[in-house]
Coordinates of N, CA and C in Angstrom, one line a residue:
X1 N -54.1 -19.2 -15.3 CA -52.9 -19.4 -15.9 C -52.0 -18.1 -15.6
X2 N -50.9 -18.4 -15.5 CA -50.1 -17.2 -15.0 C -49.3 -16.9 -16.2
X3 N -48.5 -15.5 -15.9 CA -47.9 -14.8 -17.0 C -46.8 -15.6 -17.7
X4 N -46.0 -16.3 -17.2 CA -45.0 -17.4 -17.4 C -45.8 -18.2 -18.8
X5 N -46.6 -18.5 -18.0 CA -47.6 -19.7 -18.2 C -48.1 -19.0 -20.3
X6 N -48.6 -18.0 -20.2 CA -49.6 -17.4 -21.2 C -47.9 -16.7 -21.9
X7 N -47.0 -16.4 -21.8 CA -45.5 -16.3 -22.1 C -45.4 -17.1 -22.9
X8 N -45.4 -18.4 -22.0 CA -44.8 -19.8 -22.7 C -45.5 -19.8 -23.9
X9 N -46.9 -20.4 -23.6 CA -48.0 -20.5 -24.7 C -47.9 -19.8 -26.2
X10 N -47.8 -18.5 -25.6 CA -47.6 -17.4 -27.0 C -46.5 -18.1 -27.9
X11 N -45.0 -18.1 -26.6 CA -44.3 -18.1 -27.6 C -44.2 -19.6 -28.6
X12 N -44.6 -20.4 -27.7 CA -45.2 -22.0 -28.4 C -45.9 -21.7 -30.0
X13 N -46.8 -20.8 -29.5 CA -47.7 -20.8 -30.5 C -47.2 -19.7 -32.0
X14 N -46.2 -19.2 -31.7 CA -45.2 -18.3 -32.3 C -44.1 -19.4 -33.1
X15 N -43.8 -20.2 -32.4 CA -42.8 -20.7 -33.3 C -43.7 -22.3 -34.4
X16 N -44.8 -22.7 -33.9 CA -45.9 -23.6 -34.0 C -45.9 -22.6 -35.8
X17 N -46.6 -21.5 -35.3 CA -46.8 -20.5 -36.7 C -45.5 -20.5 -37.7
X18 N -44.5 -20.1 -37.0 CA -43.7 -20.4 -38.2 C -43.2 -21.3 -38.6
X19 N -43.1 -22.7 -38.1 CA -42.8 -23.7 -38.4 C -43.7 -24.2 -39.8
X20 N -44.9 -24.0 -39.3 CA -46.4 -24.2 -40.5 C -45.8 -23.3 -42.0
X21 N -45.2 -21.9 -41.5 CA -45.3 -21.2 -42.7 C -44.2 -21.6 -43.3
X22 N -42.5 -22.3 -42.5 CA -41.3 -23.0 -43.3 C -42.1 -23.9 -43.7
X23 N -42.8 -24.5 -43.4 CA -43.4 -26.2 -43.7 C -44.1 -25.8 -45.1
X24 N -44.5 -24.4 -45.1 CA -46.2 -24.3 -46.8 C -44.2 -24.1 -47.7
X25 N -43.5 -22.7 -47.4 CA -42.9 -22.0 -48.4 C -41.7 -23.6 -48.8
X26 N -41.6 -24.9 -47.7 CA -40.6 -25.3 -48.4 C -41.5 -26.5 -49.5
X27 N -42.7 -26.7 -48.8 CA -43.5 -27.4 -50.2 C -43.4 -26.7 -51.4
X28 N -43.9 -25.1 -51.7 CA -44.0 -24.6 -52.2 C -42.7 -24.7 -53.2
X29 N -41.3 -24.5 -52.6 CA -40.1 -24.9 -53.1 C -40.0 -26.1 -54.0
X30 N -40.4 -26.7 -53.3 CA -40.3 -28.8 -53.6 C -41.1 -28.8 -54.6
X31 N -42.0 -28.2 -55.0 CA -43.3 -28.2 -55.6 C -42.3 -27.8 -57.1
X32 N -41.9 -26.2 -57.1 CA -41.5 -25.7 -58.2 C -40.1 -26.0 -58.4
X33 N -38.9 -26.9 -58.0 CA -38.2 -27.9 -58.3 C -38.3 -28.5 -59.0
X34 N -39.0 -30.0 -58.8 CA -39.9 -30.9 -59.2 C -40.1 -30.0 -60.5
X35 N -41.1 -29.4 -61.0 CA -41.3 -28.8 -61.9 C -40.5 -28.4 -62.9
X36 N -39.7 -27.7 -62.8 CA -37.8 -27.6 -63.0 C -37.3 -28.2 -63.5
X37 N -37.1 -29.5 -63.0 CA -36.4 -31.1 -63.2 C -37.0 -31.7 -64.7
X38 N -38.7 -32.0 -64.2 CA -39.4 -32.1 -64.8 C -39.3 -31.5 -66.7
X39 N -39.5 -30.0 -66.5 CA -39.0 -29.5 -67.6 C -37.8 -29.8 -68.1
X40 N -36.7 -29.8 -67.3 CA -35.6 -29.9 -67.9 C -34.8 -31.4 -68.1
X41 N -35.6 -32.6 -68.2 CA -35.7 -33.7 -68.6 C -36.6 -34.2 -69.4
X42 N -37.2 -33.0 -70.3 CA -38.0 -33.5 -71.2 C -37.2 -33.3 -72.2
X43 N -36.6 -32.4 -72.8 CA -35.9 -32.3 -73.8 C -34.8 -34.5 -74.0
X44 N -34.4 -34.6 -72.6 CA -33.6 -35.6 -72.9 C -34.6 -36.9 -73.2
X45 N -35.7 -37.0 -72.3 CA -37.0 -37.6 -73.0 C -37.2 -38.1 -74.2
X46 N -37.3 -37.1 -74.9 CA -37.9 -36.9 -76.4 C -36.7 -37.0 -76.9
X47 N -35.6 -36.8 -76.9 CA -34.4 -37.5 -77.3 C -34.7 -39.2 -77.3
X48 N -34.8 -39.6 -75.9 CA -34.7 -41.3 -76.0 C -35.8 -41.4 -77.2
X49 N -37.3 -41.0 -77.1 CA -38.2 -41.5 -77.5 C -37.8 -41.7 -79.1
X50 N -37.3 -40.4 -79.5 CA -37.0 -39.9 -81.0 C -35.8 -41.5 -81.6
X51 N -34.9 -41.9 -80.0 CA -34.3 -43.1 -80.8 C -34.8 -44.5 -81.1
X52 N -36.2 -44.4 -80.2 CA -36.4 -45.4 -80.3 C -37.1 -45.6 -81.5
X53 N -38.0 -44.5 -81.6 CA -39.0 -44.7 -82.9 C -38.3 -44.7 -84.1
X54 N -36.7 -43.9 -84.1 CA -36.2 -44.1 -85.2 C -35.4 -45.9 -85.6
X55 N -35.0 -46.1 -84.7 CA -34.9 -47.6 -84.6 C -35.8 -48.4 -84.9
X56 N -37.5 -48.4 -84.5 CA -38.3 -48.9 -85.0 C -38.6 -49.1 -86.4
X57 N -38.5 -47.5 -87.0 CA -38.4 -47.2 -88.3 C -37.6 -48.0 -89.1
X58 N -36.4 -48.2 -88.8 CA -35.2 -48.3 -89.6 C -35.4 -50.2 -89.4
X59 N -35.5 -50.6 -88.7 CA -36.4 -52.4 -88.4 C -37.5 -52.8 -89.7
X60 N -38.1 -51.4 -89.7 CA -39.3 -51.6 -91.0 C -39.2 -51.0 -91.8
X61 N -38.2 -50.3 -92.0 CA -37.6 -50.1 -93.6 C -36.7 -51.3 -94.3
X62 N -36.5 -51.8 -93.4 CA -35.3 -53.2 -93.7 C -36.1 -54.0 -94.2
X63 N -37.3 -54.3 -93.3 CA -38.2 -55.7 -93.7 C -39.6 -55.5 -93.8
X64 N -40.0 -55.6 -95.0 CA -41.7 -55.2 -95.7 C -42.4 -56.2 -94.9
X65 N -41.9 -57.2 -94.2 CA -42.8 -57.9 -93.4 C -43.5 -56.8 -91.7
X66 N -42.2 -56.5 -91.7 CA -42.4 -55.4 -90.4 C -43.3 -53.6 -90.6
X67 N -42.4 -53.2 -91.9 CA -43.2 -51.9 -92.4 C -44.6 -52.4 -92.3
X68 N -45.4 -53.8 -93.0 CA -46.7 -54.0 -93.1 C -47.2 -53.6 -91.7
X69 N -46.6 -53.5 -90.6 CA -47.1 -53.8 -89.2 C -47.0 -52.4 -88.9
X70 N -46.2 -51.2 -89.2 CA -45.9 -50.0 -88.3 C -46.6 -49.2 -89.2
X71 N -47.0 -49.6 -90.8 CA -47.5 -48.6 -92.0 C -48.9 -49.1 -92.2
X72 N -49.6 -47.8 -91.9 CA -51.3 -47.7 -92.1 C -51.8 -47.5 -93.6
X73 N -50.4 -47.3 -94.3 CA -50.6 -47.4 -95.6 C -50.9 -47.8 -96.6
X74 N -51.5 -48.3 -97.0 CA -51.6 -48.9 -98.1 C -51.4 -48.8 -99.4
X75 N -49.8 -49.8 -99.6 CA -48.7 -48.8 -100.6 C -47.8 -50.3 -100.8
X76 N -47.3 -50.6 -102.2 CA -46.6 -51.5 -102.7 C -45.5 -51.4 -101.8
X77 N -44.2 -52.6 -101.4 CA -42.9 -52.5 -100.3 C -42.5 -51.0 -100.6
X78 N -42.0 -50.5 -101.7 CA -40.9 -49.5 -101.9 C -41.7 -48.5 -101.4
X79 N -43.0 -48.2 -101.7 CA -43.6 -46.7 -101.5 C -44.1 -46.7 -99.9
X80 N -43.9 -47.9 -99.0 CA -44.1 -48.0 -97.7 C -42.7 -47.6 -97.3
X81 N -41.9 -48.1 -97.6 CA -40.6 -47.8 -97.4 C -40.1 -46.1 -97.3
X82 N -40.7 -45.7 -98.5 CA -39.8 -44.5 -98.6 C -41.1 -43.4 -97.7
X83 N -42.1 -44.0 -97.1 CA -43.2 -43.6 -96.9 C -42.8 -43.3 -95.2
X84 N -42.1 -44.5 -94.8 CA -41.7 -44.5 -93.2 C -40.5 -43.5 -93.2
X85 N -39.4 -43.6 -94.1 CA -38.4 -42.7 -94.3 C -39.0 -40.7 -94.4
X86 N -39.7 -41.0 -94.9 CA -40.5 -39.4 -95.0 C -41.0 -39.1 -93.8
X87 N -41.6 -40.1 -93.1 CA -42.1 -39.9 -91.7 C -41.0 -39.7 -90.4
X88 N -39.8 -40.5 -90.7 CA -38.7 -40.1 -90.0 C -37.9 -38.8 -90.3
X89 N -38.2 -38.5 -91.2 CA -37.6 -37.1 -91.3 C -38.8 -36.2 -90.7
X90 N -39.6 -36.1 -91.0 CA -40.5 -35.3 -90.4 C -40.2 -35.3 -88.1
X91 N -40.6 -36.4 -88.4 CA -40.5 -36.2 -87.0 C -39.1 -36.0 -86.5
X92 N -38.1 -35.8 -87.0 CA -36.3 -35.4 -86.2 C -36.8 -33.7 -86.6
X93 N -37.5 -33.3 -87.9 CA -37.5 -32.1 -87.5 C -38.3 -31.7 -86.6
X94 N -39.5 -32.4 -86.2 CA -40.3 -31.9 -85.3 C -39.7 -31.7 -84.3
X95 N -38.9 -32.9 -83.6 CA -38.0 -33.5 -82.6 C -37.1 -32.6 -82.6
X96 N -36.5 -31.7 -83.1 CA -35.7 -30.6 -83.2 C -35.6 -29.5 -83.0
X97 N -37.2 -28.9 -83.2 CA -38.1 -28.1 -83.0 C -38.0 -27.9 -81.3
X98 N -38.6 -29.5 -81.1 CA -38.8 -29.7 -79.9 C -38.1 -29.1 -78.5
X99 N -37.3 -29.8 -78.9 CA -35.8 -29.7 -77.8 C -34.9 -28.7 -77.6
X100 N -35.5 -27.7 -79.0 CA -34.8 -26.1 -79.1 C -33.7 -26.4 -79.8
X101 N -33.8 -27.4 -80.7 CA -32.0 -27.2 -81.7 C -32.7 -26.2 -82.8
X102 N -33.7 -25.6 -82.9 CA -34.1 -25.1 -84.0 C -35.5 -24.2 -83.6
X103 N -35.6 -23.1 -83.8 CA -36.3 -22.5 -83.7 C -37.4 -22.2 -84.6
X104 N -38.8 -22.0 -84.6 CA -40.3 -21.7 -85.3 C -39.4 -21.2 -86.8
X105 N -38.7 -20.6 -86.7 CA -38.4 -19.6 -88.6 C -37.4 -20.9 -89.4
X106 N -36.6 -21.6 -88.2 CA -35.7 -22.0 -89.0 C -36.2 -23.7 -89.1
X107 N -37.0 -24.1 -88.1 CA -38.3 -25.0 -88.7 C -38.9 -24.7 -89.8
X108 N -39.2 -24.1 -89.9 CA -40.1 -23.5 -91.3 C -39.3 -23.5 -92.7
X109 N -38.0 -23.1 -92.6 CA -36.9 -23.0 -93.8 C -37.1 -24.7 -94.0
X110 N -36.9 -25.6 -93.1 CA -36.4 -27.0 -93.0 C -37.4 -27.4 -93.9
X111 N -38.5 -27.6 -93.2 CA -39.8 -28.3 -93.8 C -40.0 -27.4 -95.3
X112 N -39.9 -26.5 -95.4 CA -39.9 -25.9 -96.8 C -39.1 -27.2 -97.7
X113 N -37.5 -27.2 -97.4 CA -37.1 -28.0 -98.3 C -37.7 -29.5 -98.3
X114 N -37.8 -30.1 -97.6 CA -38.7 -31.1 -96.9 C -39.7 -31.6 -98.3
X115 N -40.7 -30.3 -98.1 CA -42.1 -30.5 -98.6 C -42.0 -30.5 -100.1
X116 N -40.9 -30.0 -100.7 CA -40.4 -29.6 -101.8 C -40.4 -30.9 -102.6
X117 N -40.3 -31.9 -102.4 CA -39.9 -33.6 -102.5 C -41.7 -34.6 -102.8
X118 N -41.8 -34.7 -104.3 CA -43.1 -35.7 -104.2 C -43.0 -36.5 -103.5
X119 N -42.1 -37.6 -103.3 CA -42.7 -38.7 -102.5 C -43.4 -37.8 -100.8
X120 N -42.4 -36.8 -100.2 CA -43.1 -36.7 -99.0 C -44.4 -36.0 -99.7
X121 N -44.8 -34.8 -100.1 CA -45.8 -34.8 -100.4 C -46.9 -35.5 -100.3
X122 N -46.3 -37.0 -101.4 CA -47.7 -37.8 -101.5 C -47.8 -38.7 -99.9
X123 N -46.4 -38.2 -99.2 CA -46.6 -39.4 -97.7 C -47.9 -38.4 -97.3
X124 N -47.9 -37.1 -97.0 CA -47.7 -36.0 -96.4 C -49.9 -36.4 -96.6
X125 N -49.7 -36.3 -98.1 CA -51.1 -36.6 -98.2 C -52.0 -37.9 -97.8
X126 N -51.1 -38.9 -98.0 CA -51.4 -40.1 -97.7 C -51.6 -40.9 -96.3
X127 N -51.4 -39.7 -95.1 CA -51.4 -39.6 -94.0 C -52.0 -38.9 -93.4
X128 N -52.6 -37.9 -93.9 CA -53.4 -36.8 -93.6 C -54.7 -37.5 -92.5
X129 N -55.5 -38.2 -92.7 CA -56.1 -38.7 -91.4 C -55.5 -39.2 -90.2
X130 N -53.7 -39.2 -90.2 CA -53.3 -39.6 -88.9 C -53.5 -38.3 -88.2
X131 N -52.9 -37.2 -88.8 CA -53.2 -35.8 -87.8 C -54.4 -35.2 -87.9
X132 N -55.4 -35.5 -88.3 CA -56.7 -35.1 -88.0 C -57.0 -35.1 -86.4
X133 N -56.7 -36.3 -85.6 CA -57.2 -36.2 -84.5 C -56.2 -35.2 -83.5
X134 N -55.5 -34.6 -83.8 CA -54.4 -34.1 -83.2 C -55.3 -32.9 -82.2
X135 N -54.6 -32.4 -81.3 CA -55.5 -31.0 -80.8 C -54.5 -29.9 -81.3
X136 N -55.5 -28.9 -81.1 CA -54.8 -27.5 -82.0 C -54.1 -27.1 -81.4
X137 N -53.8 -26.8 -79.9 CA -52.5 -26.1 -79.2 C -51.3 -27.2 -79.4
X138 N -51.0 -28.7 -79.7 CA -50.2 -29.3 -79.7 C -48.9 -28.9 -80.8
X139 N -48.0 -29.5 -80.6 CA -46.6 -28.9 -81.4 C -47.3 -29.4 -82.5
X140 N -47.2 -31.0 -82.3 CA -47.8 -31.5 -83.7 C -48.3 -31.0 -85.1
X141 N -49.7 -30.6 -83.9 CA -50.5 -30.1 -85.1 C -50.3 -28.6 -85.4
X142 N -49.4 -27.9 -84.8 CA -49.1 -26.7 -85.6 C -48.1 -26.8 -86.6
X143 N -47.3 -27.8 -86.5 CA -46.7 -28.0 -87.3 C -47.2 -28.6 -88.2
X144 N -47.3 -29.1 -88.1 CA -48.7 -29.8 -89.6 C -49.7 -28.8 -90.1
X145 N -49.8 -27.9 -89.7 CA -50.6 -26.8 -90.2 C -49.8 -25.9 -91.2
X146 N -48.5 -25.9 -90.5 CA -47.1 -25.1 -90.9 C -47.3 -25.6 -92.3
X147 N -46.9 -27.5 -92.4 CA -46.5 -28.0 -93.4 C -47.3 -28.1 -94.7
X148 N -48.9 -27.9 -94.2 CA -49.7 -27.7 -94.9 C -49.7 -26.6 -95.6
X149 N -49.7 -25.5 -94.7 CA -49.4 -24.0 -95.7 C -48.1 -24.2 -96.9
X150 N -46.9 -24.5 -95.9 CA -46.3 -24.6 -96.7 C -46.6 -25.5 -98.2
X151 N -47.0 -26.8 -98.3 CA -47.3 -27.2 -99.6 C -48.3 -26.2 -100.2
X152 N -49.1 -26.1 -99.9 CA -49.9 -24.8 -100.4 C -49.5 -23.7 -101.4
X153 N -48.5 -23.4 -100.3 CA -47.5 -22.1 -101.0 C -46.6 -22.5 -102.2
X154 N -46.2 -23.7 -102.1 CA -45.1 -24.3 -102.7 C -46.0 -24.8 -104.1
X155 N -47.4 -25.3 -104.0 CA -47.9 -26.0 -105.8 C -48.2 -24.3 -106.2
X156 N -48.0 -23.6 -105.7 CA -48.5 -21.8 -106.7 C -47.6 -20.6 -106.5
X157 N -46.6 -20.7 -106.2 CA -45.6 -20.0 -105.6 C -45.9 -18.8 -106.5
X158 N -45.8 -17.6 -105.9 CA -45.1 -16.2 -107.0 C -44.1 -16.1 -107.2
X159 N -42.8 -17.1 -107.3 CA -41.9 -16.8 -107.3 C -41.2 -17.7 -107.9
X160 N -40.1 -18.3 -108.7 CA -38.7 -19.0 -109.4 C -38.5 -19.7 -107.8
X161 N -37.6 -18.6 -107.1 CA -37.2 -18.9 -106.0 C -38.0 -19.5 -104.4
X162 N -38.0 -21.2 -104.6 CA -38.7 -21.2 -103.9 C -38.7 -21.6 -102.6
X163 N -37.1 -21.2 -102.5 CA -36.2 -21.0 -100.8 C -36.7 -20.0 -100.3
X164 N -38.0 -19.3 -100.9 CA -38.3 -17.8 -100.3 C -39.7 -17.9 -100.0
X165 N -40.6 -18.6 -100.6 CA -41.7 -19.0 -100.6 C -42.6 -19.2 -99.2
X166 N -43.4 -18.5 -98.6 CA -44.3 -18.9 -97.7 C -43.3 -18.0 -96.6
X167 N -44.2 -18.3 -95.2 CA -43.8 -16.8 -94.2 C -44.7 -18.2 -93.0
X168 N -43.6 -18.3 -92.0 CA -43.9 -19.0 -91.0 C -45.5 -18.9 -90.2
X169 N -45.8 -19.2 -89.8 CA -47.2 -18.9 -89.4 C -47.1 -18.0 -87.4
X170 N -47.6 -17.5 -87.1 CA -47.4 -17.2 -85.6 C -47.2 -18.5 -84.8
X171 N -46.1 -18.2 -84.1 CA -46.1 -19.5 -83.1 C -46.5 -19.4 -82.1

């Protein structure tokens, strides 16, 4: 093979190489895009999801034939009723949380007043095996961990004021 020849080749094999290495760095691009997008269509996500379930809600607050079908509760019409309404507030705060209209401290103020309210309370308790299965890094269940201190804090308070009561947990 002559020098032309082993020229050529190199330089073949020189642009061959970088073609491979635009080819990995623009996956690598495409890759962390995608990802990007991904992230930043979750917030609108959980927006749709949040209208549908609230829609569902509001179907089975209207009709005790329907609440019987979405409510694992076992509770006369009215206390299913105001049982699914406690549940829809819970989750717009979660849902709130979620999407960044509200941040871990001012979550915590929220659900404070929230938890403040017997009927959620007794939803709060009377539900308590749905978040059992939850996993522990999930929003869910820190939040329900939240909510639980918070009641906690709230049946023994040291204090009158109980807008002041309880101290967010680490998020």
């Amino acid at each position: 093979m002559g020098p032309a020849a082993v020229a050529g080749l190199s330089f073949a094999t020189g642009i061959w190489a970088l073609l491979a290495a635009q080819q990995r760095r623009y996956e690598e691009l495409r890759s962390r895009i995608d990802r990007l997008e991904q992230t930043q269509n979750r917030p609108a996500e959980l927006a749709q999801q949040q209208r549908l379930q609230f829609y569902l809600l509001s179907k089975a607050m209207d009709d005790p034939d329907l609440a019987a079908v979405l409510s694992t509760v076992e509770a006369p019409p009215t206390t299913r009723r105001q049982y699914l309404f406690a549940n829809a507030l819970y989750t717009n705060a979660l849902l709130a949380y979620r999407v960044g209209v509200v941040n871990w401290e001012e979550l915590h103020g929220h659900l404070r007043v929230i938890c403040r309210n017997p009927v959620f309370r007794e939803y709060w308790e009377a539900t308590r095996h749905h978040r059992a299965s939850l996993g522990d890094s999930s929003d869910e269940s820190r939040v329900g961990h939240m909510m639980d201190g918070l009641i906690r804090d709230l049946e023994d308070p040291d204090t009158e004021e109980w807008w002041v009561v309880g101290e967010p947990p680490p998020e």
